[in-house]
C-alpha positions in Angstrom: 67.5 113.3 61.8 64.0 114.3 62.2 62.3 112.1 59.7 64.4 109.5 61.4 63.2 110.2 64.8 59.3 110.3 63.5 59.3 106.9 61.4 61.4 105.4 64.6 58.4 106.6 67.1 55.9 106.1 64.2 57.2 102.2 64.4 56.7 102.2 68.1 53.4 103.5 68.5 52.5 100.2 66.1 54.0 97.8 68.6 52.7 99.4 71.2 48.8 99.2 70.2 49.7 95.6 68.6 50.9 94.5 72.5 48.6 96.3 74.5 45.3 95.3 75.2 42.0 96.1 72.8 40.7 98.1 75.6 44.2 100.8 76.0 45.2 100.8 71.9 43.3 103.8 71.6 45.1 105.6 74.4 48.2 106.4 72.7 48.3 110.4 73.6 50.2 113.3 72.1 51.9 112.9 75.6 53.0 109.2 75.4 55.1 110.1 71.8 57.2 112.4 74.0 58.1 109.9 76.3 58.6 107.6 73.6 61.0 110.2 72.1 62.5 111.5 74.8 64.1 107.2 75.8 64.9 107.2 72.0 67.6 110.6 72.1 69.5 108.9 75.5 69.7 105.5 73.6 71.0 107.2 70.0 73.6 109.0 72.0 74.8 105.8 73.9 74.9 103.8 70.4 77.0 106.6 68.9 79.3 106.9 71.9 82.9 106.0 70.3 85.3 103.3 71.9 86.1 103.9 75.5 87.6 102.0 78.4 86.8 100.0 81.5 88.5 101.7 84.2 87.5 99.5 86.9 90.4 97.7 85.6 93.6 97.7 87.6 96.4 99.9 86.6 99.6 98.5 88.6 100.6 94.9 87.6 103.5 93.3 89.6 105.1 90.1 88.0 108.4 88.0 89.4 111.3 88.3 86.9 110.8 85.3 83.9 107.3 85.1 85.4 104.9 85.8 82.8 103.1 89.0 82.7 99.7 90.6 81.5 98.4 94.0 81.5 94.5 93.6 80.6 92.6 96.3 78.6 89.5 96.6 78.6 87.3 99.0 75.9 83.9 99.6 75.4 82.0 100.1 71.4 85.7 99.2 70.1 83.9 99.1 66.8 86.7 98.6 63.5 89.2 100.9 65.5 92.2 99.2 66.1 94.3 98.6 69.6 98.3 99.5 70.1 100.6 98.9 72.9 103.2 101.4 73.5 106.2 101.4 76.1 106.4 104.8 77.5 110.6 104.1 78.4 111.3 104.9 74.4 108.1 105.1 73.0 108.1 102.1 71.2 105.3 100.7 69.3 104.9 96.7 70.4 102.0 95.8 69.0 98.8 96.6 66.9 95.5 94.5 66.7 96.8 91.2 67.2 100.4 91.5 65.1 104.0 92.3 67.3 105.7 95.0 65.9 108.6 94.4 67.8 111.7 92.6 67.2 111.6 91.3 71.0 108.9 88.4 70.5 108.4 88.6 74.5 105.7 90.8 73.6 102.4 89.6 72.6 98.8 90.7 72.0 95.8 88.8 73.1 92.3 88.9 72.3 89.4 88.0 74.7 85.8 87.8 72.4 84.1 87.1 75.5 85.3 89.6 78.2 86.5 92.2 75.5 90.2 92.2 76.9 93.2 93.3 74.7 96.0 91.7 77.3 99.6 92.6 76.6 101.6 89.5 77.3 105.1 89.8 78.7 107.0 86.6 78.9 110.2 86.0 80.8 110.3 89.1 82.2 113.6 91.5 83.8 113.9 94.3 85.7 113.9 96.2 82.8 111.0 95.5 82.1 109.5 97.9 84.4 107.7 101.3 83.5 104.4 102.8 82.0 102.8 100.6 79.4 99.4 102.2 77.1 97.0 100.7 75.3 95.6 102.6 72.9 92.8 103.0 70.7 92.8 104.4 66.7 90.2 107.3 67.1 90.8 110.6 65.9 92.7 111.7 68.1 93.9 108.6 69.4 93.1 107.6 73.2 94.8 105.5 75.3 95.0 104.0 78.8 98.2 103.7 81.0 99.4 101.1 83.3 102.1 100.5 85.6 104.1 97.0 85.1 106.5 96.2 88.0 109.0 93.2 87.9 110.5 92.3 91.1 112.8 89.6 92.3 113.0 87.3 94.9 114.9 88.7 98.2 116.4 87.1 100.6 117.6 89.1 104.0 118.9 88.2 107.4 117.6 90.8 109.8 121.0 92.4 111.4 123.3 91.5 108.8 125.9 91.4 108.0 128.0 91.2 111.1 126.0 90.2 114.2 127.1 90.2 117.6 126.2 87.7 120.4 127.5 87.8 123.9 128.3 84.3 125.4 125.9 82.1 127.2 123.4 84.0 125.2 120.9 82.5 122.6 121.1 83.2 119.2 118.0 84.0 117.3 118.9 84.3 113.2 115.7 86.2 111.1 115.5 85.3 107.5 113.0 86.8 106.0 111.9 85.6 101.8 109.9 88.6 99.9 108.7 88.5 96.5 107.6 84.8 95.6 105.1 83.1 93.3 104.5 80.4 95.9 105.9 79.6 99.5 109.5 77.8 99.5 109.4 74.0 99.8 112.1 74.1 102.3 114.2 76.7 104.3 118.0 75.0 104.9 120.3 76.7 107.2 124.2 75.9 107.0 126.8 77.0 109.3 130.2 77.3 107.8 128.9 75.9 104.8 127.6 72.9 106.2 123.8 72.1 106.8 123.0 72.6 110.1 121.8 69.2 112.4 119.0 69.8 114.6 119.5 66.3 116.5 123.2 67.2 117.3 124.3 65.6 120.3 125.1 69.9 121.2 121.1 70.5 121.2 119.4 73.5 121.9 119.4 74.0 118.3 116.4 74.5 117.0 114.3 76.2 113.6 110.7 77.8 113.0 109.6 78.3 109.4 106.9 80.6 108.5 105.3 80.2 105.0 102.9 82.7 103.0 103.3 85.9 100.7 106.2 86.3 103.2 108.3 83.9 104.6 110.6 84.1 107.5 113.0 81.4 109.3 113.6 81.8 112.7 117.2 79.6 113.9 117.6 79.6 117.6 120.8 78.2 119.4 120.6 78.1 122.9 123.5 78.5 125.1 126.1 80.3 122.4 129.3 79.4 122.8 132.8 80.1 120.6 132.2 77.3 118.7 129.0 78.5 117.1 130.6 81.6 115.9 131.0 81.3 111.9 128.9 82.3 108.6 125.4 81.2 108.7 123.5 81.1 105.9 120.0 80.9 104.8 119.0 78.7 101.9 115.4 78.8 100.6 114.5 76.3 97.7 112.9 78.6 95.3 115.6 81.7 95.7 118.7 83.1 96.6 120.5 82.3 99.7 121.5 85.4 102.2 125.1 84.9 104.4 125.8 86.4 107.9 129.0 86.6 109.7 127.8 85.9 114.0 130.5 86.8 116.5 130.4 85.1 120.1 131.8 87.6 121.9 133.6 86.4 125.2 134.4 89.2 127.5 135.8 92.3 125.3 133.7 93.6 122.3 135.7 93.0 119.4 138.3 95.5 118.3 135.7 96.7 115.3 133.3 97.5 118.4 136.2 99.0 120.3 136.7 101.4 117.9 133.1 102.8 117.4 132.5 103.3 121.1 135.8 105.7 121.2 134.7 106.8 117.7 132.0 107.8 120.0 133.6 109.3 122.8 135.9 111.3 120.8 132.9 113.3 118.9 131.0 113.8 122.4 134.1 115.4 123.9 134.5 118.0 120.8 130.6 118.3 120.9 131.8 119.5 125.0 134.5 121.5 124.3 132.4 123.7 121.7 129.9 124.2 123.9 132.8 125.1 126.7 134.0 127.7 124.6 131.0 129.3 123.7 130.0 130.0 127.1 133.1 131.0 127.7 133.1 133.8 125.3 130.0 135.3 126.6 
């Protein structure tokens, strides 16, 4: 290592007096080689650094079910070690270098030259699909990097579902709200009883607001409720499920369902009375 060091500062001291002018070649001092040696150790110790990984990169990856998925892997002085992905659920081994060792051809491994990404690609993926993925490296012993691969689904929800109650005379205002898309619905239909609503109705006072980004939300107003606007309503968004919702125009009485709460109610607040009666009574 020594005689290395010496011919590799021994070579530097000729460049140096070959670059520098006439005037500083005979400068060189016992001084300078330790400098000179002292940049050579740090650089040594970051050529023989083994493989190591780029942890800037993100750990949590969300895809949409059957949207394709990658987990990118970054590593640093790879050299001829080789790279594995393993699924944490049952340990199974998915793929090495660029070959699938999986019977589920989903799963793929993807070279980048240029950036120096191993990507594990996911395609069509499910719910189950979800859990701790690692990319891992062949040194002795190995080392790896985990991630976090989430797949969600679309969701469709009408706030206050599924039985909503609306006093007569009243307006209605139905909240549909869309979570989880790749890109903002086309369009948002509301039907009523199974048929699509008609905002030009000769009724009026019917009325919709739409809201599109990384969350949609439908607003359907109708003005003025009366017993004939009781019924299912349900939201339809192009690119996802539809959500139903029974809505009850309530004319005078609450409904028997209601009824029965409120004395539900009244019956637990009287014990709740009586207990405390009785203890003061015993003291």
């Amino acid at each position: 290592m020594k005689v290395f060091l010496t011919f590799r500062i021994f070579l530097c001291i000729l460049i140096l007096r070959e670059t520098c002018p006439q005037n500083l070649r005979g400068n060189v001092t016992v001084t300078d080689l330790h400098l000179i040696s002292e940049n050579i150790v740090p650089m040594r110790r970051v050529l023989d650094r083994g493989p190591y990984f780029d942890t800037s990169a993100t750990k949590n990856v969300t895809s949409l079910v059957g949207i394709t998925g990658h987990l990118n892997c970054r590593i640093k002085n790879l050299g001829n070690k080789t790279v594995s992905w393993i699924r944490h659920r049952d340990l199974h081994l998915l793929t090495v270098s660029e070959s699938t060792y999986t019977s589920d051809q989903r799963f793929t491994s993807i070279y980048n030259k240029q950036t120096g990404d191993w990507s594990l690609q996911i395609k069509f993926p499910q719910l189950r699909d979800s859990g701790v993925y690692e990319c891992q490296v062949s040194t002795t012993p190995p080392v790896g990097y985990t991630m976090v691969f989430s797949v969600v689904e679309p969701i469709t929800s009408i706030l206050g579902g599924p039985e909503i109650y609306i006093d007569l005379g009243s307006t209605v205002n139905l909240t549909c709200v869309i979570k989880h898309l790749p890109d903002p619905p086309i369009s948002v239909q509301w039907n009523h009883n199974n048929q699509e609503i008609n905002y030009d109705s000769p009724r009026g006072g019917v009325s919709v607001i739409t809201e599109k980004g990384d969350i949609t939300t439908s607003y359907l107003l109708i003005q003025r409720a009366s017993i004939a606007d009781s019924g299912q309503y349900s939201c339809l968004p192009s690119n996802a499920n539809s959500k139903s919702v029974n809505v009850h125009i309530l004319k005078g009485d609450h409904p028997a369902a209601v009824q029965k709460s409120h004395l539900l109610v009244s019956e637990l607040l009287s014990l709740c009375f009586l207990q405390i009666c009785l203890k003061l009574s015993a003291q």
